[in-house]
Amino acid sequence: MIKQVVFLKKRDDMSMQEFMDYYENQHSQLSKKLGAKPALPNAQRYVRRYITPEPNPLTGEVIHPGYDCIMEIWWNTRADFETAMKGLADPAMLQHRLEDERKLFASNSNPVCIVEEHDSPVGPDNQIPKVIPTFEG
């Protein structure tokens, strides 16, 4: 399984609540509203993580990371990811997607990464936790 991570900055003229509301109720539903079936082909999970800057525990300084949301999508294989990216770039839907992004994000150009995760032992038994992801359909 691979995970795509995208770092997103809201438009300056939006409050965080407006940003979250639009993302959750409009943008995250756009592909479905445009008739894509499925909305995100081959995706196993699609998550938005909204940022709230906190004081650094060592210095007390609050530093904004420069983005307001971390978007994550899980894919079973690289081929599944690439197939979905081709679908998202389909000219029939791309213009609608770009226009909607301009209502929400500071830019259409956002850092996109594929991440490789490594767990470290934690907890009282110094073990790597066995997490079994559950995906609601």
Coordinates of C-alpha atoms in Angstrom, one line a residue:
M1 CA 0.0 0.0 0.0
I2 CA 1.2 3.5 -0.8
K3 CA 0.0 6.8 0.6
Q4 CA -0.2 10.1 -1.3
V5 CA 0.2 13.2 0.8
V6 CA -0.6 16.8 -0.4
F7 CA 0.0 19.9 1.7
L8 CA -2.7 22.6 1.1
K9 CA -2.9 26.2 2.1
K10 CA -6.3 27.9 2.3
R11 CA -7.0 31.2 0.6
D12 CA -6.1 34.2 2.8
D13 CA -9.6 35.6 2.6
M14 CA -11.1 32.5 4.2
S15 CA -11.4 31.6 7.9
M16 CA -10.3 28.2 8.9
Q17 CA -14.0 27.3 9.5
E18 CA -15.0 28.5 6.0
F19 CA -12.1 26.5 4.5
M20 CA -13.1 23.3 6.4
D21 CA -16.7 23.7 5.5
Y22 CA -16.1 24.2 1.8
Y23 CA -13.6 21.4 1.6
E24 CA -15.8 18.9 3.4
N25 CA -19.1 19.8 1.8
Q26 CA -18.1 20.9 -1.7
H27 CA -14.6 20.1 -2.8
S28 CA -14.3 16.6 -1.4
Q29 CA -17.6 15.8 -3.2
L30 CA -16.7 17.4 -6.5
S31 CA -15.8 14.3 -8.5
K32 CA -19.0 12.6 -7.4
K33 CA -21.0 15.7 -8.3
L34 CA -19.4 15.8 -11.8
G35 CA -20.5 12.2 -12.3
A36 CA -17.2 10.3 -11.8
K37 CA -17.9 6.7 -10.8
P38 CA -16.2 6.0 -8.6
A39 CA -15.3 9.5 -7.4
L40 CA -11.7 8.5 -6.6
P41 CA -10.9 5.3 -8.6
N42 CA -9.0 2.6 -6.7
A43 CA -8.6 4.8 -3.6
Q44 CA -8.8 2.9 -0.3
R45 CA -9.0 5.9 2.0
Y46 CA -9.3 9.7 1.6
V47 CA -8.6 11.9 4.7
R48 CA -8.2 15.6 5.3
R49 CA -6.2 16.6 8.4
Y50 CA -6.7 20.2 9.4
I51 CA -3.8 22.0 11.0
T52 CA -3.9 23.8 14.4
P53 CA -0.5 25.3 15.2
E54 CA 0.6 24.5 18.8
P55 CA 3.4 25.8 21.0
N56 CA 6.7 24.0 20.6
P57 CA 7.1 22.0 23.8
L58 CA 10.7 23.1 24.1
T59 CA 10.6 26.8 23.2
G60 CA 6.9 27.7 23.6
E61 CA 7.1 29.3 20.1
V62 CA 4.1 28.9 17.8
I63 CA 5.2 28.5 14.2
H64 CA 2.7 28.1 11.5
P65 CA 3.9 25.4 9.1
G66 CA 2.8 27.3 6.0
Y67 CA -0.2 25.0 5.1
D68 CA -3.6 24.5 6.6
C69 CA -4.5 20.9 5.6
I70 CA -2.7 17.6 5.0
M71 CA -4.7 15.5 2.5
E72 CA -3.9 11.8 2.4
I73 CA -5.1 9.1 0.0
W74 CA -4.2 5.4 0.3
W75 CA -3.8 3.2 -2.8
N76 CA -3.1 -0.5 -3.0
T77 CA -0.5 -0.1 -5.7
R78 CA 1.5 2.5 -7.7
A79 CA -0.5 1.4 -10.8
D80 CA -3.8 2.2 -8.9
F81 CA -2.4 5.7 -8.0
E82 CA -1.3 6.4 -11.6
T83 CA -4.6 5.3 -13.1
A84 CA -6.5 7.6 -10.7
M85 CA -4.2 10.5 -11.5
K86 CA -4.9 10.0 -15.2
G87 CA -8.6 10.2 -14.5
L88 CA -8.2 13.4 -12.4
A89 CA -6.3 15.0 -15.3
D90 CA -9.1 14.2 -17.8
P91 CA -9.8 17.4 -19.7
A92 CA -13.5 16.9 -19.3
M93 CA -13.2 17.3 -15.5
L94 CA -9.9 19.1 -15.0
Q95 CA -11.2 22.6 -15.7
H96 CA -14.0 22.1 -13.1
R97 CA -11.5 20.8 -10.6
L98 CA -9.1 23.8 -11.1
E99 CA -11.9 26.3 -10.9
D100 CA -13.2 24.7 -7.6
E101 CA -9.6 24.6 -6.2
R102 CA -9.3 28.4 -6.8
K103 CA -12.4 28.9 -4.5
L104 CA -10.6 27.1 -1.8
F105 CA -6.8 26.9 -2.0
A106 CA -4.2 29.7 -2.1
S107 CA -2.7 28.0 -5.2
N108 CA -3.3 25.1 -7.6
S109 CA 0.3 24.3 -7.1
N110 CA 0.7 22.3 -3.9
P111 CA 3.4 19.9 -2.7
V112 CA 2.5 16.3 -3.5
C113 CA 4.4 13.3 -2.0
I114 CA 4.3 9.6 -1.8
V115 CA 5.4 8.6 1.7
E116 CA 7.0 5.5 3.0
E117 CA 6.1 4.8 6.6
H118 CA 8.2 3.1 9.3
D119 CA 6.9 2.4 12.8
S120 CA 9.0 2.5 15.9
P121 CA 8.4 0.4 19.1
V122 CA 6.4 2.3 21.7
G123 CA 4.4 1.8 24.8
P124 CA 5.0 -0.2 28.0
D125 CA 6.0 -3.3 26.1
N126 CA 8.3 -1.5 23.6
Q127 CA 6.5 -3.1 20.7
I128 CA 5.4 -1.9 17.3
P129 CA 1.6 -1.6 17.5
K130 CA -0.4 -3.8 15.2
V131 CA -2.9 -1.5 13.6
I132 CA -5.4 -3.0 11.3
P133 CA -6.9 -0.3 9.1
T134 CA -10.6 -0.3 8.7
F135 CA -12.1 1.4 5.7
E136 CA -15.7 2.4 5.8
G137 CA -17.5 2.2 2.4

